[in-house]
mmCIF file of C-alpha atoms in Angstrom:
data_model
loop_
_atom_site.group_PDB
_atom_site.id
_atom_site.type_symbol
_atom_site.label_atom_id
_atom_site.label_comp_id
_atom_site.label_asym_id
_atom_site.label_seq_id
_atom_site.Cartn_x
_atom_site.Cartn_y
_atom_site.Cartn_z
ATOM 1 C CA MET A 1 58.667 23.706 -63.553
ATOM 2 C CA ASP A 2 55.024 24.606 -64.240
ATOM 3 C CA VAL A 3 53.962 21.211 -62.860
ATOM 4 C CA LEU A 4 55.930 21.787 -59.668
ATOM 5 C CA LEU A 5 54.380 25.223 -59.201
ATOM 6 C CA ARG A 6 50.917 23.837 -59.779
ATOM 7 C CA HIS A 7 51.258 21.223 -56.989
ATOM 8 C CA ARG A 8 53.164 23.398 -54.570
ATOM 9 C CA ARG A 9 51.222 24.081 -51.319
ATOM 10 C CA VAL A 10 50.588 27.690 -50.487
ATOM 11 C CA PRO A 11 50.992 28.131 -46.713
ATOM 12 C CA PHE A 12 48.127 29.717 -44.704
ATOM 13 C CA PRO A 13 48.919 33.022 -43.030
ATOM 14 C CA LYS A 14 50.240 32.464 -39.536
ATOM 15 C CA ARG A 15 47.418 34.405 -37.877
ATOM 16 C CA TYR A 16 44.785 32.387 -39.762
ATOM 17 C CA ALA A 17 46.257 29.081 -38.581
ATOM 18 C CA GLU A 18 46.280 30.317 -34.983
ATOM 19 C CA PHE A 19 42.654 31.372 -35.323
ATOM 20 C CA VAL A 20 41.609 27.914 -36.566
ATOM 21 C CA ALA A 21 43.506 26.244 -33.722
ATOM 22 C CA LEU A 22 41.805 28.541 -31.209
ATOM 23 C CA ILE A 23 38.372 27.674 -32.614
ATOM 24 C CA ALA A 24 39.107 23.932 -32.370
ATOM 25 C CA ILE A 25 40.317 24.218 -28.787
ATOM 26 C CA SER A 26 37.292 26.313 -27.832
ATOM 27 C CA CYS A 27 34.866 23.792 -29.361
ATOM 28 C CA THR A 28 36.587 20.923 -27.603
ATOM 29 C CA LEU A 29 36.474 22.775 -24.284
ATOM 30 C CA PHE A 30 32.809 23.686 -24.782
ATOM 31 C CA LEU A 31 31.879 20.105 -25.599
ATOM 32 C CA PHE A 32 33.818 18.830 -22.595
ATOM 33 C CA LEU A 33 32.149 21.283 -20.213
ATOM 34 C CA HIS A 34 28.710 20.595 -21.712
ATOM 35 C CA THR A 35 29.235 16.841 -21.394
ATOM 36 C CA GLN A 36 30.365 17.248 -17.803
ATOM 37 C CA SER A 37 27.291 19.355 -17.076
ATOM 38 C CA LEU A 38 24.949 16.778 -18.619
ATOM 39 C CA THR A 39 26.650 13.971 -16.738
ATOM 40 C CA SER A 40 26.370 15.898 -13.493
ATOM 41 C CA ARG A 41 22.686 16.641 -14.084
ATOM 42 C CA LEU A 42 21.953 13.014 -14.936
ATOM 43 C CA ARG A 43 23.696 11.854 -11.775
ATOM 44 C CA GLU A 44 21.817 14.451 -9.762
ATOM 45 C CA MET A 45 18.471 13.264 -11.168
ATOM 46 C CA GLU A 46 19.374 9.639 -10.484
ATOM 47 C CA ASP A 47 20.378 10.523 -6.913
ATOM 48 C CA LYS A 48 17.058 12.291 -6.420
ATOM 49 C CA LEU A 49 15.232 9.171 -7.561
ATOM 50 C CA GLN A 50 17.124 6.969 -5.129
ATOM 51 C CA PRO A 51 14.713 5.970 -2.337
ATOM 52 C CA SER A 52 17.020 7.251 0.425
ATOM 53 C CA SER A 53 16.995 10.749 -1.081
ATOM 54 C CA LEU A 54 13.252 10.578 -1.665
ATOM 55 C CA MET A 55 12.631 9.542 1.927
ATOM 56 C CA SER A 56 14.850 12.321 3.235
ATOM 57 C CA SER A 57 13.368 15.066 1.057
ATOM 58 C CA SER A 58 9.852 14.029 2.036
ATOM 59 C CA GLY A 59 10.603 13.900 5.717
ATOM 60 C CA LEU A 60 10.124 10.145 5.791
ATOM 61 C CA SER A 61 12.161 7.773 7.871
ATOM 62 C CA GLY A 62 11.562 4.214 6.807
ATOM 63 C CA ASN A 63 8.802 2.526 8.763
ATOM 64 C CA SER A 64 9.954 3.395 12.266
ATOM 65 C CA ILE A 65 6.798 5.316 13.071
ATOM 66 C CA SER A 66 4.476 2.584 11.919
ATOM 67 C CA GLN A 67 6.473 0.006 13.845
ATOM 68 C CA ALA A 68 6.216 2.049 17.022
ATOM 69 C CA ALA A 69 2.589 2.906 16.511
ATOM 70 C CA PHE A 70 1.250 -0.537 15.798
ATOM 71 C CA GLY A 71 3.788 -2.953 17.263
ATOM 72 C CA THR A 72 4.105 -4.851 13.998
ATOM 73 C CA GLY A 73 7.017 -7.162 13.215
ATOM 74 C CA ALA A 74 9.966 -5.930 11.185
ATOM 75 C CA ASN A 75 10.439 -9.287 9.472
ATOM 76 C CA GLN A 76 8.377 -8.876 6.308
ATOM 77 C CA GLN A 77 8.883 -10.770 3.062
ATOM 78 C CA GLN A 78 9.896 -8.748 0.025
ATOM 79 C CA HIS A 79 8.344 -8.989 -3.415
ATOM 80 C CA GLN A 80 8.255 -12.443 -4.979
ATOM 81 C CA HIS A 81 10.629 -11.445 -7.797
ATOM 82 C CA LEU A 82 13.378 -10.413 -5.396
ATOM 83 C CA PRO A 83 15.918 -12.918 -4.084
ATOM 84 C CA ALA A 84 15.352 -14.469 -0.682
ATOM 85 C CA SER A 85 18.411 -12.696 0.729
ATOM 86 C CA GLN A 86 16.647 -9.366 0.203
ATOM 87 C CA ARG A 87 13.487 -10.337 2.100
ATOM 88 C CA HIS A 88 12.474 -9.354 5.641
ATOM 89 C CA GLN A 89 13.607 -5.727 5.283
ATOM 90 C CA SER A 90 12.284 -2.425 6.589
ATOM 91 C CA GLY A 91 10.022 -0.130 4.549
ATOM 92 C CA GLU A 92 12.933 1.980 3.356
ATOM 93 C CA SER A 93 14.911 -1.095 2.263
ATOM 94 C CA ASN A 94 11.846 -2.427 0.456
ATOM 95 C CA LEU A 95 11.590 0.884 -1.386
ATOM 96 C CA HIS A 96 15.267 0.604 -2.351
ATOM 97 C CA HIS A 97 14.774 -2.924 -3.652
ATOM 98 C CA THR A 98 11.671 -1.952 -5.610
ATOM 99 C CA TYR A 99 13.556 0.956 -7.195
ATOM 100 C CA ASN A 100 16.499 -1.284 -8.137
ATOM 101 C CA TYR A 101 14.150 -3.968 -9.488
ATOM 102 C CA LEU A 102 12.234 -1.471 -11.628
ATOM 103 C CA LYS A 103 15.470 0.079 -12.866
ATOM 104 C CA SER A 104 17.062 -3.271 -13.749
ATOM 105 C CA THR A 105 13.973 -4.359 -15.696
ATOM 106 C CA GLY A 106 13.618 -1.024 -17.499
ATOM 107 C CA GLN A 107 10.293 -0.218 -15.834
ATOM 108 C CA MET A 108 11.542 3.049 -14.347
ATOM 109 C CA GLN A 109 11.621 4.508 -17.866
ATOM 110 C CA THR A 110 7.894 3.968 -18.334
ATOM 111 C CA LEU A 111 6.762 4.659 -14.746
ATOM 112 C CA SER A 112 3.963 7.241 -14.751
ATOM 113 C CA ALA A 113 2.059 8.756 -11.845
ATOM 114 C CA HIS A 114 -0.792 9.486 -14.255
ATOM 115 C CA ASP A 115 -1.152 5.835 -15.217
ATOM 116 C CA LEU A 116 -0.995 4.721 -11.575
ATOM 117 C CA ASN A 117 -3.578 7.246 -10.378
ATOM 118 C CA ASN A 118 -7.081 5.777 -10.369
ATOM 119 C CA THR A 119 -8.390 8.846 -8.520
ATOM 120 C CA ARG A 120 -8.813 10.527 -11.913
ATOM 121 C CA ARG A 121 -11.213 7.747 -12.935
ATOM 122 C CA ALA A 122 -13.582 8.403 -10.031
ATOM 123 C CA GLN A 123 -16.863 10.022 -11.044
ATOM 124 C CA VAL A 124 -17.799 11.480 -7.672
ATOM 125 C CA PRO A 125 -15.707 12.991 -4.819
ATOM 126 C CA ILE A 126 -16.582 10.282 -2.276
ATOM 127 C CA ILE A 127 -14.028 8.025 -0.570
ATOM 128 C CA PHE A 128 -15.227 4.443 -0.110
ATOM 129 C CA PHE A 129 -12.975 2.821 2.503
ATOM 130 C CA ASN A 130 -14.093 -0.834 2.719
ATOM 131 C CA ARG A 131 -11.706 -1.448 5.580
ATOM 132 C CA VAL A 132 -10.020 -4.783 6.182
ATOM 133 C CA PRO A 133 -10.077 -5.782 9.891
ATOM 134 C CA LYS A 134 -6.841 -5.568 11.899
ATOM 135 C CA VAL A 135 -4.839 -3.436 9.468
ATOM 136 C CA GLY A 136 -4.761 -0.293 11.619
ATOM 137 C CA SER A 137 -8.108 0.854 10.263
ATOM 138 C CA GLN A 138 -9.280 2.285 13.605
ATOM 139 C CA THR A 139 -6.301 4.636 13.614
ATOM 140 C CA PHE A 140 -6.833 5.340 9.933
ATOM 141 C CA MET A 141 -10.485 6.254 10.620
ATOM 142 C CA GLU A 142 -9.456 8.647 13.380
ATOM 143 C CA LEU A 143 -7.001 10.278 10.992
ATOM 144 C CA LEU A 144 -9.817 10.678 8.449
ATOM 145 C CA ARG A 145 -12.033 12.293 11.108
ATOM 146 C CA ARG A 146 -9.382 14.885 11.876
ATOM 147 C CA LEU A 147 -8.624 15.538 8.229
ATOM 148 C CA ALA A 148 -12.361 16.098 7.603
ATOM 149 C CA ILE A 149 -12.157 19.374 9.538
ATOM 150 C CA ARG A 150 -8.965 20.442 7.818
ATOM 151 C CA ASN A 151 -9.996 19.470 4.272
ATOM 152 C CA ASP A 152 -13.714 20.275 4.491
ATOM 153 C CA TYR A 153 -15.456 16.969 3.868
ATOM 154 C CA THR A 154 -17.962 14.925 5.887
ATOM 155 C CA PHE A 155 -17.071 11.654 7.584
ATOM 156 C CA HIS A 156 -19.477 8.698 7.785
ATOM 157 C CA ARG A 157 -19.068 5.155 9.079
ATOM 158 C CA ASP A 158 -21.262 2.096 9.348
ATOM 159 C CA VAL A 159 -22.895 1.436 12.725
ATOM 160 C CA VAL A 160 -21.573 -1.357 14.946
ATOM 161 C CA GLN A 161 -23.423 -4.564 14.140
ATOM 162 C CA ARG A 162 -24.162 -7.649 16.193
ATOM 163 C CA LEU A 163 -23.176 -9.857 13.271
ATOM 164 C CA GLU A 164 -20.914 -8.257 10.692
ATOM 165 C CA VAL A 165 -21.828 -9.294 7.151
ATOM 166 C CA ILE A 166 -19.143 -8.481 4.608
ATOM 167 C CA ARG A 167 -20.362 -10.420 1.574
ATOM 168 C CA LEU A 168 -23.677 -9.065 0.337
ATOM 169 C CA SER A 169 -26.363 -10.210 -2.069
ATOM 170 C CA PRO A 170 -26.713 -8.153 -5.291
ATOM 171 C CA ASP A 171 -29.759 -6.323 -3.857
ATOM 172 C CA ARG A 172 -27.885 -5.331 -0.708
ATOM 173 C CA GLN A 173 -24.864 -4.316 -2.740
ATOM 174 C CA GLN A 174 -27.093 -1.970 -4.718
ATOM 175 C CA GLU A 175 -28.632 -0.554 -1.522
ATOM 176 C CA LEU A 176 -25.142 0.124 -0.156
ATOM 177 C CA ALA A 177 -23.974 1.738 -3.393
ATOM 178 C CA GLU A 178 -27.088 3.925 -3.565
ATOM 179 C CA MET A 179 -26.730 5.002 0.059
ATOM 180 C CA VAL A 180 -23.068 5.979 -0.410
ATOM 181 C CA SER A 181 -23.803 7.755 -3.701
ATOM 182 C CA ASP A 182 -26.477 9.863 -1.957
ATOM 183 C CA LEU A 183 -24.013 11.246 0.610
ATOM 184 C CA PRO A 184 -23.215 14.971 0.410
ATOM 185 C CA VAL A 185 -20.042 15.660 -1.533
ATOM 186 C CA PRO A 186 -17.246 15.526 -0.668
ATOM 187 C CA SER A 187 -17.595 12.651 1.838
ATOM 188 C CA VAL A 188 -15.837 9.599 3.277
ATOM 189 C CA TYR A 189 -17.709 6.374 4.017
ATOM 190 C CA VAL A 190 -16.163 3.535 6.032
ATOM 191 C CA LYS A 191 -17.441 -0.031 6.384
ATOM 192 C CA HIS A 192 -16.167 -3.608 6.784
ATOM 193 C CA VAL A 193 -17.384 -4.962 3.438
ATOM 194 C CA CYS A 194 -16.093 -6.621 0.285
ATOM 195 C CA TYR A 195 -15.211 -4.518 -2.750
ATOM 196 C CA THR A 196 -18.476 -3.283 -4.282
ATOM 197 C CA ASN A 197 -18.647 -2.261 -7.938
ATOM 198 C CA PHE A 198 -20.848 0.849 -8.040
ATOM 199 C CA THR A 199 -20.865 1.134 -11.835
ATOM 200 C CA ARG A 200 -22.489 -2.307 -12.019
ATOM 201 C CA PHE A 201 -25.648 -0.610 -10.717
ATOM 202 C CA GLY A 202 -25.387 2.449 -12.953
ATOM 203 C CA LEU A 203 -23.945 4.570 -10.138
ATOM 204 C CA PRO A 204 -20.849 6.812 -10.250
ATOM 205 C CA MET A 205 -17.524 5.256 -9.304
ATOM 206 C CA PRO A 206 -16.214 6.529 -5.929
ATOM 207 C CA ILE A 207 -12.572 6.800 -4.864
ATOM 208 C CA TYR A 208 -11.648 3.383 -3.440
ATOM 209 C CA VAL A 209 -8.970 3.193 -0.722
ATOM 210 C CA ASN A 210 -7.945 0.459 1.716
ATOM 211 C CA MET A 211 -5.071 -0.912 3.794
ATOM 212 C CA VAL A 212 -3.307 -4.273 3.950
ATOM 213 C CA ARG A 213 -1.005 -5.969 6.416
ATOM 214 C CA ASP A 214 1.332 -8.963 6.531
ATOM 215 C CA PRO A 215 -1.254 -11.806 6.449
ATOM 216 C CA VAL A 216 0.282 -13.856 9.258
ATOM 217 C CA GLU A 217 0.800 -10.869 11.555
ATOM 218 C CA ARG A 218 -2.797 -9.937 10.835
ATOM 219 C CA ILE A 219 -4.301 -13.298 11.850
ATOM 220 C CA ILE A 220 -2.253 -13.274 15.056
ATOM 221 C CA SER A 221 -3.561 -9.800 15.798
ATOM 222 C CA TRP A 222 -7.130 -10.948 15.139
ATOM 223 C CA TYR A 223 -6.677 -14.061 17.300
ATOM 224 C CA TYR A 224 -5.825 -12.006 20.381
ATOM 225 C CA TYR A 225 -8.110 -9.095 19.507
ATOM 226 C CA VAL A 226 -11.242 -11.239 19.889
ATOM 227 C CA ARG A 227 -9.888 -12.485 23.247
ATOM 228 C CA ALA A 228 -9.082 -9.061 24.708
ATOM 229 C CA PRO A 229 -11.145 -8.203 27.836
ATOM 230 C CA TRP A 230 -12.090 -4.747 26.580
ATOM 231 C CA TYR A 231 -13.417 -6.292 23.350
ATOM 232 C CA PHE A 232 -16.058 -8.235 25.301
ATOM 233 C CA VAL A 233 -16.872 -5.240 27.468
ATOM 234 C CA GLU A 234 -17.597 -3.173 24.367
ATOM 235 C CA ARG A 235 -19.631 -5.967 22.763
ATOM 236 C CA LYS A 236 -21.631 -6.517 25.977
ATOM 237 C CA GLN A 237 -22.403 -2.824 26.224
ATOM 238 C CA ALA A 238 -23.642 -2.745 22.643
ATOM 239 C CA PHE A 239 -25.459 -6.103 22.786
ATOM 240 C CA PRO A 240 -26.266 -7.073 26.433
ATOM 241 C CA ASP A 241 -27.729 -10.468 25.539
ATOM 242 C CA LEU A 242 -24.512 -11.775 23.991
ATOM 243 C CA PRO A 243 -23.232 -14.861 25.855
ATOM 244 C CA LEU A 244 -19.811 -14.774 27.495
ATOM 245 C CA PRO A 245 -17.124 -16.945 25.902
ATOM 246 C CA ASP A 246 -15.705 -20.140 27.386
ATOM 247 C CA PRO A 247 -12.771 -19.292 29.735
ATOM 248 C CA ARG A 248 -10.732 -22.142 28.220
ATOM 249 C CA TRP A 249 -11.104 -20.542 24.799
ATOM 250 C CA LEU A 250 -10.010 -17.187 26.202
ATOM 251 C CA LYS A 251 -6.846 -18.644 27.738
ATOM 252 C CA LYS A 252 -5.742 -20.593 24.653
ATOM 253 C CA ASP A 253 -2.599 -19.090 23.119
ATOM 254 C CA PHE A 254 -1.912 -18.933 19.385
ATOM 255 C CA GLU A 255 1.183 -21.160 19.387
ATOM 256 C CA THR A 256 -0.624 -23.983 21.174
ATOM 257 C CA CYS A 257 -3.602 -23.535 18.869
ATOM 258 C CA VAL A 258 -1.361 -24.011 15.805
ATOM 259 C CA LEU A 259 0.717 -26.900 17.155
ATOM 260 C CA GLN A 260 -2.315 -28.859 18.330
ATOM 261 C CA GLY A 261 -4.094 -28.502 14.994
ATOM 262 C CA ASP A 262 -7.060 -26.669 16.486
ATOM 263 C CA PRO A 263 -9.673 -25.938 13.757
ATOM 264 C CA GLU A 264 -9.432 -22.239 14.617
ATOM 265 C CA CYS A 265 -5.750 -22.291 13.642
ATOM 266 C CA THR A 266 -5.878 -24.765 10.773
ATOM 267 C CA TYR A 267 -5.680 -22.922 7.475
ATOM 268 C CA ALA A 268 -6.886 -25.495 4.963
ATOM 269 C CA GLN A 269 -6.428 -24.619 1.308
ATOM 270 C CA GLY A 270 -9.708 -23.842 -0.420
ATOM 271 C CA ALA A 271 -11.697 -23.826 2.838
ATOM 272 C CA ILE A 272 -14.835 -21.686 2.796
ATOM 273 C CA HIS A 273 -16.208 -19.804 5.775
ATOM 274 C CA GLU A 274 -18.758 -17.027 5.761
ATOM 275 C CA GLY A 275 -18.796 -13.826 7.758
ATOM 276 C CA ILE A 276 -16.132 -11.564 9.190
ATOM 277 C CA GLY A 277 -15.007 -14.420 11.417
ATOM 278 C CA ASP A 278 -13.051 -15.824 8.481
ATOM 279 C CA HIS A 279 -10.432 -13.176 9.080
ATOM 280 C CA ARG A 280 -7.689 -15.121 7.277
ATOM 281 C CA ARG A 281 -8.752 -13.992 3.792
ATOM 282 C CA GLN A 282 -7.448 -10.481 3.222
ATOM 283 C CA THR A 283 -8.009 -10.910 -0.522
ATOM 284 C CA LEU A 284 -11.772 -11.281 0.041
ATOM 285 C CA PHE A 285 -12.085 -7.541 0.732
ATOM 286 C CA PHE A 286 -10.669 -6.793 -2.725
ATOM 287 C CA CYS A 287 -11.949 -9.773 -4.716
ATOM 288 C CA GLY A 288 -15.612 -8.948 -4.116
ATOM 289 C CA HIS A 289 -18.895 -10.691 -3.312
ATOM 290 C CA ASP A 290 -18.818 -13.528 -5.864
ATOM 291 C CA ASP A 291 -18.579 -17.186 -4.858
ATOM 292 C CA GLN A 292 -15.189 -17.456 -6.605
ATOM 293 C CA CYS A 293 -13.769 -15.166 -3.918
ATOM 294 C CA LEU A 294 -14.609 -17.512 -1.038
ATOM 295 C CA PRO A 295 -12.025 -20.355 -1.147
ATOM 296 C CA PHE A 296 -9.072 -19.582 1.111
ATOM 297 C CA ASN A 297 -5.714 -19.005 -0.602
ATOM 298 C CA SER A 298 -7.144 -19.765 -4.051
ATOM 299 C CA PRO A 299 -5.594 -18.581 -7.367
ATOM 300 C CA GLY A 300 -8.953 -17.259 -8.582
ATOM 301 C CA ALA A 301 -9.463 -15.020 -5.559
ATOM 302 C CA LEU A 302 -5.869 -13.800 -5.825
ATOM 303 C CA GLU A 303 -6.168 -12.743 -9.472
ATOM 304 C CA ARG A 304 -9.529 -11.040 -8.957
ATOM 305 C CA ALA A 305 -8.178 -9.142 -5.952
ATOM 306 C CA LYS A 306 -5.091 -8.024 -7.894
ATOM 307 C CA TYR A 307 -7.236 -6.833 -10.786
ATOM 308 C CA ALA A 308 -9.476 -4.784 -8.480
ATOM 309 C CA VAL A 309 -6.487 -3.115 -6.834
ATOM 310 C CA GLU A 310 -4.854 -2.295 -10.163
ATOM 311 C CA SER A 311 -7.956 -1.044 -11.936
ATOM 312 C CA GLN A 312 -10.166 0.393 -9.195
ATOM 313 C CA TYR A 313 -8.268 1.448 -6.067
ATOM 314 C CA ALA A 314 -6.659 4.873 -5.839
ATOM 315 C CA VAL A 315 -4.333 3.745 -3.053
ATOM 316 C CA VAL A 316 -3.952 0.561 -1.022
ATOM 317 C CA GLY A 317 -1.727 1.422 1.916
ATOM 318 C CA VAL A 318 0.561 -0.894 3.860
ATOM 319 C CA LEU A 319 0.385 -0.920 7.645
ATOM 320 C CA GLU A 320 4.057 -1.827 8.069
ATOM 321 C CA ASP A 321 5.075 1.242 6.036
ATOM 322 C CA LEU A 322 2.637 3.925 7.081
ATOM 323 C CA ASN A 323 5.108 6.689 6.199
ATOM 324 C CA THR A 324 5.102 5.848 2.499
ATOM 325 C CA THR A 325 1.359 5.173 2.640
ATOM 326 C CA LEU A 326 0.541 8.657 3.946
ATOM 327 C CA SER A 327 2.863 10.298 1.443
ATOM 328 C CA VAL A 328 1.237 8.458 -1.475
ATOM 329 C CA LEU A 329 -2.284 9.231 -0.228
ATOM 330 C CA GLU A 330 -1.431 12.917 0.005
ATOM 331 C CA LYS A 331 -0.019 12.891 -3.543
ATOM 332 C CA TYR A 332 -2.740 10.843 -5.238
ATOM 333 C CA VAL A 333 -5.854 11.877 -3.284
ATOM 334 C CA PRO A 334 -4.976 15.439 -2.163
ATOM 335 C CA LYS A 335 -8.555 16.650 -1.670
ATOM 336 C CA PHE A 336 -9.010 14.257 1.233
ATOM 337 C CA PHE A 337 -5.456 13.557 2.425
ATOM 338 C CA SER A 338 -3.754 16.923 2.185
ATOM 339 C CA GLY A 339 -1.696 17.311 5.368
ATOM 340 C CA ALA A 340 -2.122 13.642 6.340
ATOM 341 C CA PRO A 341 1.561 13.044 7.218
ATOM 342 C CA SER A 342 1.833 16.141 9.401
ATOM 343 C CA VAL A 343 -1.486 15.463 11.166
ATOM 344 C CA TYR A 344 -0.432 11.905 11.898
ATOM 345 C CA PHE A 345 3.110 12.726 13.033
ATOM 346 C CA ASN A 346 2.025 15.681 15.174
ATOM 347 C CA GLU A 347 -0.622 13.637 16.936
ATOM 348 C CA VAL A 348 0.976 10.195 16.757
ATOM 349 C CA ASN A 349 0.982 9.716 20.547
ATOM 350 C CA LEU A 350 -2.813 9.874 20.518
ATOM 351 C CA LEU A 351 -3.391 7.948 17.309
ATOM 352 C CA GLN A 352 -1.124 5.032 18.155
ATOM 353 C CA LYS A 353 -3.160 4.137 21.259
ATOM 354 C CA ILE A 354 -6.368 3.542 19.336
ATOM 355 C CA ASN A 355 -7.450 -0.103 19.495
ATOM 356 C CA LYS A 356 -3.960 -1.245 20.527
ATOM 357 C CA ASN A 357 -4.038 -4.654 22.200
ATOM 358 C CA ASN A 358 -1.626 -4.797 25.127
ATOM 359 C CA PHE A 359 -2.724 -8.367 25.863
ATOM 360 C CA LYS A 360 -1.114 -9.823 22.738
ATOM 361 C CA PRO A 361 1.937 -11.922 23.640
ATOM 362 C CA PRO A 362 4.849 -12.449 21.235
ATOM 363 C CA VAL A 363 4.699 -15.342 18.783
ATOM 364 C CA SER A 364 7.884 -17.157 17.737
ATOM 365 C CA GLU A 365 9.205 -16.845 14.191
ATOM 366 C CA GLU A 366 9.139 -20.647 13.916
ATOM 367 C CA ILE A 367 5.360 -20.685 14.397
ATOM 368 C CA LYS A 368 4.933 -17.790 11.985
ATOM 369 C CA GLU A 369 6.958 -19.573 9.319
ATOM 370 C CA LEU A 370 4.901 -22.719 9.863
ATOM 371 C CA VAL A 371 1.681 -20.780 9.280
ATOM 372 C CA ARG A 372 3.084 -18.916 6.267
ATOM 373 C CA ARG A 373 3.282 -22.181 4.319
ATOM 374 C CA ASN A 374 -0.496 -22.116 3.939
ATOM 375 C CA PHE A 375 -0.685 -18.389 3.123
ATOM 376 C CA THR A 376 1.279 -18.399 -0.134
ATOM 377 C CA ARG A 377 -1.272 -16.542 -2.281
ATOM 378 C CA GLU A 378 -2.363 -14.243 0.532
ATOM 379 C CA ILE A 379 1.304 -13.283 0.954
ATOM 380 C CA GLU A 380 1.666 -12.823 -2.807
ATOM 381 C CA PHE A 381 -1.270 -10.413 -2.755
ATOM 382 C CA TYR A 382 0.267 -8.478 0.129
ATOM 383 C CA GLN A 383 3.567 -8.188 -1.764
ATOM 384 C CA PHE A 384 1.683 -7.095 -4.883
ATOM 385 C CA CYS A 385 0.035 -4.262 -2.953
ATOM 386 C CA LYS A 386 3.366 -3.231 -1.457
ATOM 387 C CA GLN A 387 5.094 -3.028 -4.811
ATOM 388 C CA ARG A 388 2.231 -1.005 -6.281
ATOM 389 C CA LEU A 389 2.457 1.438 -3.367
ATOM 390 C CA TYR A 390 6.213 1.845 -3.916
ATOM 391 C CA LYS A 391 5.678 2.297 -7.660
ATOM 392 C CA GLN A 392 3.211 5.072 -6.914
ATOM 393 C CA TYR A 393 5.659 6.703 -4.523
ATOM 394 C CA LEU A 394 8.564 6.583 -6.987
ATOM 395 C CA ALA A 395 6.409 7.743 -9.913
ATOM 396 C CA ALA A 396 5.210 10.769 -7.940
ATOM 397 C CA GLN A 397 8.823 12.009 -7.709
ATOM 398 C CA LEU A 398 9.386 11.897 -11.482
ATOM 399 C CA PRO A 399 8.988 15.024 -13.669
ATOM 400 C CA HIS A 400 5.562 15.305 -15.297
ATOM 401 C CA HIS A 401 5.608 14.544 -19.030
#
């Protein structure tokens, strides 16, 4: 009997059991609601990081403005790591693909605006815009002029030259760096010239910016730019003794030039040409003045150009996606580019007419694809710059750590 009493369960009071049950239900409900809240917040943050939401919240609309303003083709190749089916998309689609690529590879978790912002490394508030020809730089310069009044800096540009020299000797590089370093601060200086390392001469590092464009679209633009009637009028006014070009050369169209194997339209791998006339090498403006930068479409020039962009340039914009470019410039170089999107959009009808060539006829996609075969590394560099720009844009939307 004693054993039975010892092992007999003593029931809890009824009210105590109800209280315990109530506590358990309350905890379960609290955990459920808290989990739902966290899930909702995570989804909300992910939605905000989606490029479509970013574009909308920033007032951006793909690359429709840049297409209208510059007449550039919509068929652009996407980054080399993306499948071919995702190439030739608009700026907004490219941003989507970059976001998805970074997310799938885990890079979104480590994306940092601080790490991507070379502006903080600059030692003097001077913009050095070593502009690439035929990437919308005339319009970009006009935008900088107008922003100079708004943002209180001085604007300077190189004088028009009879013969443009973009690759300089070490002595001339030093003269250029010293001249720019002596400008009043803050200032912007613009010149067609290869990337120049100021610190090599013991001078403070400026804020480097530049623009790029689809390499094949760019050479087509250059081809017809140097044949435009107003181009020769301007050159004659500046340099009256310049001879007039051969009429047969003026009438030659790009497609015929390519198909007939004309030297002007033959893009031989490793070919070396001096001067701004060798417009085909976009990488040259980022690679620098060394001899290794000269061979066309070479792996050495490509890697040097990539390194300069990654380590030195605050922002390298993309002509085909000027919307994202202006947004990134405003975020990463606010002293000079504050208000850049609104100034451009409010005055776009004026800016888009600058240096626009109405004499450029359309070129077939077949010819463009034929030419692209010889521009593999130039195209890779262009895609590299695009992905970096999109990384900067996406990183700027993330919370600061």
